[in-house]
PDB file of C-alpha atoms in Angstrom:
ATOM      1  CA  UNK A   1      98.175  99.561  84.470  1.00  0.00           C
ATOM      2  CA  UNK A   2      99.908 101.776  87.015  1.00  0.00           C
ATOM      3  CA  UNK A   3     103.451 102.714  86.068  1.00  0.00           C
ATOM      4  CA  UNK A   4     104.878 104.059  89.278  1.00  0.00           C
ATOM      5  CA  UNK A   5     107.872 103.482  91.518  1.00  0.00           C
ATOM      6  CA  UNK A   6     108.997 104.572  94.965  1.00  0.00           C
ATOM      7  CA  UNK A   7     112.413 104.063  96.447  1.00  0.00           C
ATOM      8  CA  UNK A   8     114.738 105.049  99.237  1.00  0.00           C
ATOM      9  CA  UNK A   9     118.526 105.160  98.924  1.00  0.00           C
ATOM     10  CA  UNK A  10     120.701 105.750 101.975  1.00  0.00           C
ATOM     11  CA  UNK A  11     124.476 106.004 101.927  1.00  0.00           C
ATOM     12  CA  UNK A  12     127.053 107.740 104.103  1.00  0.00           C
ATOM     13  CA  UNK A  13     126.872 110.648 101.629  1.00  0.00           C
ATOM     14  CA  UNK A  14     123.181 110.975 100.762  1.00  0.00           C
ATOM     15  CA  UNK A  15     119.659 109.981 101.710  1.00  0.00           C
ATOM     16  CA  UNK A  16     117.145 110.145  98.888  1.00  0.00           C
ATOM     17  CA  UNK A  17     113.438 109.374  98.807  1.00  0.00           C
ATOM     18  CA  UNK A  18     111.964 109.437  95.330  1.00  0.00           C
ATOM     19  CA  UNK A  19     108.638 108.612  93.737  1.00  0.00           C
ATOM     20  CA  UNK A  20     107.819 108.647  90.030  1.00  0.00           C
ATOM     21  CA  UNK A  21     104.542 108.328  88.168  1.00  0.00           C
ATOM     22  CA  UNK A  22     105.305 107.852  84.474  1.00  0.00           C
ATOM     23  CA  UNK A  23     101.681 108.556  83.515  1.00  0.00           C
ATOM     24  CA  UNK A  24     101.415 111.759  85.478  1.00  0.00           C
ATOM     25  CA  UNK A  25     100.455 115.349  84.819  1.00  0.00           C
ATOM     26  CA  UNK A  26     103.854 117.021  85.081  1.00  0.00           C
ATOM     27  CA  UNK A  27     103.680 117.908  88.761  1.00  0.00           C
ATOM     28  CA  UNK A  28     106.727 117.925  91.000  1.00  0.00           C
ATOM     29  CA  UNK A  29     107.583 118.309  94.673  1.00  0.00           C
ATOM     30  CA  UNK A  30     111.348 118.619  94.881  1.00  0.00           C
ATOM     31  CA  UNK A  31     113.778 119.218  97.728  1.00  0.00           C
ATOM     32  CA  UNK A  32     117.235 118.335  96.465  1.00  0.00           C
ATOM     33  CA  UNK A  33     119.556 120.670  98.323  1.00  0.00           C
ATOM     34  CA  UNK A  34     121.000 121.573  94.910  1.00  0.00           C
ATOM     35  CA  UNK A  35     118.939 124.523  93.630  1.00  0.00           C
ATOM     36  CA  UNK A  36     119.992 124.281  89.991  1.00  0.00           C
ATOM     37  CA  UNK A  37     119.174 120.551  89.849  1.00  0.00           C
ATOM     38  CA  UNK A  38     115.822 121.248  91.503  1.00  0.00           C
ATOM     39  CA  UNK A  39     115.083 123.707  88.695  1.00  0.00           C
ATOM     40  CA  UNK A  40     116.204 121.257  85.978  1.00  0.00           C
ATOM     41  CA  UNK A  41     114.239 118.320  87.427  1.00  0.00           C
ATOM     42  CA  UNK A  42     111.134 120.497  87.690  1.00  0.00           C
ATOM     43  CA  UNK A  43     111.486 121.223  83.951  1.00  0.00           C
ATOM     44  CA  UNK A  44     112.103 117.533  83.222  1.00  0.00           C
ATOM     45  CA  UNK A  45     108.909 116.509  85.052  1.00  0.00           C
ATOM     46  CA  UNK A  46     106.792 119.250  83.493  1.00  0.00           C
ATOM     47  CA  UNK A  47     107.860 118.550  79.918  1.00  0.00           C
ATOM     48  CA  UNK A  48     107.798 114.773  80.368  1.00  0.00           C
ATOM     49  CA  UNK A  49     104.337 114.784  81.996  1.00  0.00           C
ATOM     50  CA  UNK A  50     105.847 112.834  84.900  1.00  0.00           C
ATOM     51  CA  UNK A  51     104.790 113.263  88.511  1.00  0.00           C
ATOM     52  CA  UNK A  52     108.041 113.403  90.452  1.00  0.00           C
ATOM     53  CA  UNK A  53     108.710 113.732  94.164  1.00  0.00           C
ATOM     54  CA  UNK A  54     112.246 113.931  95.525  1.00  0.00           C
ATOM     55  CA  UNK A  55     113.439 114.553  99.063  1.00  0.00           C
ATOM     56  CA  UNK A  56     117.238 114.492  98.965  1.00  0.00           C
ATOM     57  CA  UNK A  57     119.698 115.244 101.736  1.00  0.00           C
ATOM     58  CA  UNK A  58     123.367 115.120 100.853  1.00  0.00           C
ATOM     59  CA  UNK A  59     126.819 116.369 101.746  1.00  0.00           C
ATOM     60  CA  UNK A  60     126.393 119.602  99.788  1.00  0.00           C
ATOM     61  CA  UNK A  61     128.760 121.297 102.224  1.00  0.00           C
ATOM     62  CA  UNK A  62     131.474 119.434 100.296  1.00  0.00           C
ATOM     63  CA  UNK A  63     129.957 119.970  96.847  1.00  0.00           C
ATOM     64  CA  UNK A  64     126.917 118.962  94.775  1.00  0.00           C
ATOM     65  CA  UNK A  65     128.506 115.870  93.227  1.00  0.00           C
ATOM     66  CA  UNK A  66     127.209 113.052  95.439  1.00  0.00           C
ATOM     67  CA  UNK A  67     123.670 114.412  95.634  1.00  0.00           C
ATOM     68  CA  UNK A  68     123.418 115.007  91.878  1.00  0.00           C
ATOM     69  CA  UNK A  69     124.882 111.590  91.061  1.00  0.00           C
ATOM     70  CA  UNK A  70     122.639 109.739  93.516  1.00  0.00           C
ATOM     71  CA  UNK A  71     119.505 111.488  92.267  1.00  0.00           C
ATOM     72  CA  UNK A  72     120.449 110.265  88.786  1.00  0.00           C
ATOM     73  CA  UNK A  73     120.849 106.732  90.136  1.00  0.00           C
ATOM     74  CA  UNK A  74     117.485 106.825  91.927  1.00  0.00           C
ATOM     75  CA  UNK A  75     115.604 108.373  89.014  1.00  0.00           C
ATOM     76  CA  UNK A  76     117.015 105.755  86.650  1.00  0.00           C
ATOM     77  CA  UNK A  77     116.045 102.909  88.959  1.00  0.00           C
ATOM     78  CA  UNK A  78     112.547 104.344  89.357  1.00  0.00           C
ATOM     79  CA  UNK A  79     112.051 104.703  85.605  1.00  0.00           C
ATOM     80  CA  UNK A  80     113.193 101.132  85.003  1.00  0.00           C
ATOM     81  CA  UNK A  81     110.980  99.757  87.760  1.00  0.00           C
ATOM     82  CA  UNK A  82     107.980 101.811  86.662  1.00  0.00           C
ATOM     83  CA  UNK A  83     108.226 100.584  83.061  1.00  0.00           C
ATOM     84  CA  UNK A  84     108.121  96.922  84.067  1.00  0.00           C
ATOM     85  CA  UNK A  85     108.520  94.624  81.043  1.00  0.00           C
ATOM     86  CA  UNK A  86     107.992  97.595  78.661  1.00  0.00           C
ATOM     87  CA  UNK A  87     105.125  95.855  76.918  1.00  0.00           C
ATOM     88  CA  UNK A  88     103.425  98.129  74.372  1.00  0.00           C
ATOM     89  CA  UNK A  89     105.708 101.156  74.727  1.00  0.00           C
ATOM     90  CA  UNK A  90     107.028 103.122  71.767  1.00  0.00           C
ATOM     91  CA  UNK A  91     110.578 102.508  73.086  1.00  0.00           C
ATOM     92  CA  UNK A  92     112.215 105.327  71.080  1.00  0.00           C
ATOM     93  CA  UNK A  93     111.902 109.053  71.652  1.00  0.00           C
ATOM     94  CA  UNK A  94     113.401 112.137  70.039  1.00  0.00           C
ATOM     95  CA  UNK A  95     112.978 115.782  70.980  1.00  0.00           C
ATOM     96  CA  UNK A  96     114.480 119.073  69.845  1.00  0.00           C
ATOM     97  CA  UNK A  97     114.036 121.973  72.265  1.00  0.00           C
ATOM     98  CA  UNK A  98     115.132 125.565  71.672  1.00  0.00           C
ATOM     99  CA  UNK A  99     115.846 127.857  74.593  1.00  0.00           C
ATOM    100  CA  UNK A 100     116.469 131.330  73.261  1.00  0.00           C
ATOM    101  CA  UNK A 101     119.789 131.063  71.370  1.00  0.00           C
ATOM    102  CA  UNK A 102     120.424 127.424  72.370  1.00  0.00           C
ATOM    103  CA  UNK A 103     119.160 124.259  70.693  1.00  0.00           C
ATOM    104  CA  UNK A 104     119.337 120.816  72.306  1.00  0.00           C
ATOM    105  CA  UNK A 105     118.338 117.400  71.019  1.00  0.00           C
ATOM    106  CA  UNK A 106     117.804 114.271  73.086  1.00  0.00           C
ATOM    107  CA  UNK A 107     117.252 110.826  71.574  1.00  0.00           C
ATOM    108  CA  UNK A 108     116.470 107.793  73.726  1.00  0.00           C
ATOM    109  CA  UNK A 109     116.067 104.062  73.241  1.00  0.00           C
ATOM    110  CA  UNK A 110     114.692 102.139  76.226  1.00  0.00           C
ATOM    111  CA  UNK A 111     116.725  99.199  75.012  1.00  0.00           C
ATOM    112  CA  UNK A 112     118.081  97.650  78.234  1.00  0.00           C
ATOM    113  CA  UNK A 113     121.527  98.534  76.850  1.00  0.00           C
ATOM    114  CA  UNK A 114     122.838 101.492  78.873  1.00  0.00           C
ATOM    115  CA  UNK A 115     124.919 104.044  77.025  1.00  0.00           C
ATOM    116  CA  UNK A 116     125.365 107.819  77.151  1.00  0.00           C
ATOM    117  CA  UNK A 117     126.636 109.741  74.157  1.00  0.00           C
ATOM    118  CA  UNK A 118     126.895 113.448  74.911  1.00  0.00           C
ATOM    119  CA  UNK A 119     127.943 116.209  72.548  1.00  0.00           C
ATOM    120  CA  UNK A 120     127.882 119.461  74.489  1.00  0.00           C
ATOM    121  CA  UNK A 121     130.457 122.110  75.222  1.00  0.00           C
ATOM    122  CA  UNK A 122     129.312 124.531  77.879  1.00  0.00           C
ATOM    123  CA  UNK A 123     130.913 128.005  77.817  1.00  0.00           C
ATOM    124  CA  UNK A 124     131.059 128.214  81.617  1.00  0.00           C
ATOM    125  CA  UNK A 125     132.141 125.690  84.238  1.00  0.00           C
ATOM    126  CA  UNK A 126     129.522 126.914  86.696  1.00  0.00           C
ATOM    127  CA  UNK A 127     125.924 128.085  86.692  1.00  0.00           C
ATOM    128  CA  UNK A 128     125.651 129.875  90.001  1.00  0.00           C
ATOM    129  CA  UNK A 129     127.334 127.432  92.387  1.00  0.00           C
ATOM    130  CA  UNK A 130     126.539 124.361  90.239  1.00  0.00           C
ATOM    131  CA  UNK A 131     129.428 122.646  88.409  1.00  0.00           C
ATOM    132  CA  UNK A 132     128.315 122.091  84.826  1.00  0.00           C
ATOM    133  CA  UNK A 133     130.363 118.861  84.578  1.00  0.00           C
ATOM    134  CA  UNK A 134     127.718 117.348  86.865  1.00  0.00           C
ATOM    135  CA  UNK A 135     125.213 117.406  83.983  1.00  0.00           C
ATOM    136  CA  UNK A 136     127.201 114.579  82.361  1.00  0.00           C
ATOM    137  CA  UNK A 137     127.492 112.768  85.712  1.00  0.00           C
ATOM    138  CA  UNK A 138     123.727 112.934  86.278  1.00  0.00           C
ATOM    139  CA  UNK A 139     122.841 111.842  82.734  1.00  0.00           C
ATOM    140  CA  UNK A 140     125.310 108.947  82.744  1.00  0.00           C
ATOM    141  CA  UNK A 141     124.028 107.550  86.044  1.00  0.00           C
ATOM    142  CA  UNK A 142     120.419 108.066  84.918  1.00  0.00           C
ATOM    143  CA  UNK A 143     121.054 106.197  81.645  1.00  0.00           C
ATOM    144  CA  UNK A 144     122.991 103.441  83.402  1.00  0.00           C
ATOM    145  CA  UNK A 145     120.333 102.704  86.024  1.00  0.00           C
ATOM    146  CA  UNK A 146     117.397 103.092  83.623  1.00  0.00           C
ATOM    147  CA  UNK A 147     119.325 100.848  81.205  1.00  0.00           C
ATOM    148  CA  UNK A 148     118.629 103.148  78.298  1.00  0.00           C
ATOM    149  CA  UNK A 149     120.585 104.377  75.326  1.00  0.00           C
ATOM    150  CA  UNK A 150     120.737 108.158  75.714  1.00  0.00           C
ATOM    151  CA  UNK A 151     122.115 110.592  73.155  1.00  0.00           C
ATOM    152  CA  UNK A 152     122.361 114.277  74.072  1.00  0.00           C
ATOM    153  CA  UNK A 153     123.409 116.870  71.521  1.00  0.00           C
ATOM    154  CA  UNK A 154     123.586 120.602  72.149  1.00  0.00           C
ATOM    155  CA  UNK A 155     123.726 121.875  68.597  1.00  0.00           C
ATOM    156  CA  UNK A 156     124.631 125.418  69.596  1.00  0.00           C
ATOM    157  CA  UNK A 157     124.227 128.029  72.288  1.00  0.00           C
ATOM    158  CA  UNK A 158     126.038 130.769  74.160  1.00  0.00           C
ATOM    159  CA  UNK A 159     124.353 130.874  77.564  1.00  0.00           C
ATOM    160  CA  UNK A 160     125.218 127.837  79.682  1.00  0.00           C
ATOM    161  CA  UNK A 161     121.978 127.990  81.681  1.00  0.00           C
ATOM    162  CA  UNK A 162     119.926 128.051  78.467  1.00  0.00           C
ATOM    163  CA  UNK A 163     121.863 125.131  76.999  1.00  0.00           C
ATOM    164  CA  UNK A 164     121.388 122.893  80.055  1.00  0.00           C
ATOM    165  CA  UNK A 165     117.744 123.910  80.414  1.00  0.00           C
ATOM    166  CA  UNK A 166     117.107 122.900  76.794  1.00  0.00           C
ATOM    167  CA  UNK A 167     118.719 119.507  77.519  1.00  0.00           C
ATOM    168  CA  UNK A 168     116.458 118.749  80.489  1.00  0.00           C
ATOM    169  CA  UNK A 169     113.308 119.856  78.683  1.00  0.00           C
ATOM    170  CA  UNK A 170     114.260 117.714  75.683  1.00  0.00           C
ATOM    171  CA  UNK A 171     115.058 114.783  77.989  1.00  0.00           C
ATOM    172  CA  UNK A 172     111.569 114.948  79.478  1.00  0.00           C
ATOM    173  CA  UNK A 173     109.905 115.199  76.076  1.00  0.00           C
ATOM    174  CA  UNK A 174     111.948 112.378  74.530  1.00  0.00           C
ATOM    175  CA  UNK A 175     111.170 110.079  77.458  1.00  0.00           C
ATOM    176  CA  UNK A 176     107.501 111.017  77.334  1.00  0.00           C
ATOM    177  CA  UNK A 177     107.438 109.809  73.729  1.00  0.00           C
ATOM    178  CA  UNK A 178     109.471 106.653  74.415  1.00  0.00           C
ATOM    179  CA  UNK A 179     107.366 105.596  77.424  1.00  0.00           C
ATOM    180  CA  UNK A 180     104.023 106.170  75.675  1.00  0.00           C
ATOM    181  CA  UNK A 181     101.933 103.033  75.329  1.00  0.00           C
ATOM    182  CA  UNK A 182     100.878 102.614  71.686  1.00  0.00           C
ATOM    183  CA  UNK A 183      97.845 100.332  71.217  1.00  0.00           C
ATOM    184  CA  UNK A 184      99.233  99.236  67.839  1.00  0.00           C
ATOM    185  CA  UNK A 185     102.258  97.676  69.521  1.00  0.00           C
ATOM    186  CA  UNK A 186     101.546  94.118  70.613  1.00  0.00           C
ATOM    187  CA  UNK A 187     103.880  92.777  73.259  1.00  0.00           C
ATOM    188  CA  UNK A 188     107.515  93.815  73.613  1.00  0.00           C
ATOM    189  CA  UNK A 189     108.750  96.294  70.979  1.00  0.00           C
ATOM    190  CA  UNK A 190     111.731  94.200  69.864  1.00  0.00           C
ATOM    191  CA  UNK A 191     112.299  91.406  67.356  1.00  0.00           C
ATOM    192  CA  UNK A 192     114.231  89.655  70.154  1.00  0.00           C
ATOM    193  CA  UNK A 193     111.003  89.322  72.134  1.00  0.00           C
ATOM    194  CA  UNK A 194     112.474  91.086  75.160  1.00  0.00           C
ATOM    195  CA  UNK A 195     114.160  94.310  76.223  1.00  0.00           C
TER     196      UNK A 195
END
């Protein structure tokens, strides 16, 4: 079973080509035009063992909002497509990741019921030129398009970069667990018979 997806999204604001291999080796080839997001997505792929390729061109001369949001949309759509009917997957994933003084937790349910619950207060509004409010924007669009229940908790931290980095590493690890095929699971992992 090959769990991969490729897609192209073109709007007046962005053009994004993305490919995802859920059963990868953690390799990435990323050109996002948003350096901080490139760094975070590289961490996400590495810690999730996903192979991820993104070539994104957006109106970053305005700001990073549209590009960041649309990458979240595309990544969510690719994850949903790559998982297919979700037969045999663990469905749930949970990961705690420390990054120096910061500790983040991400819990996911690939439930087909999109929801983002985020508990994080970042000390700074920017990391370099990146607006930290875009972390929520990315995660919400990712959860919505992947149709997953996503809970993000930053338990504590002082350095905004460390806090966000811990979130993306934990996101990769939680999704790695949730997407794992468990031979003990027969069929769809739900008493409803579908997800």
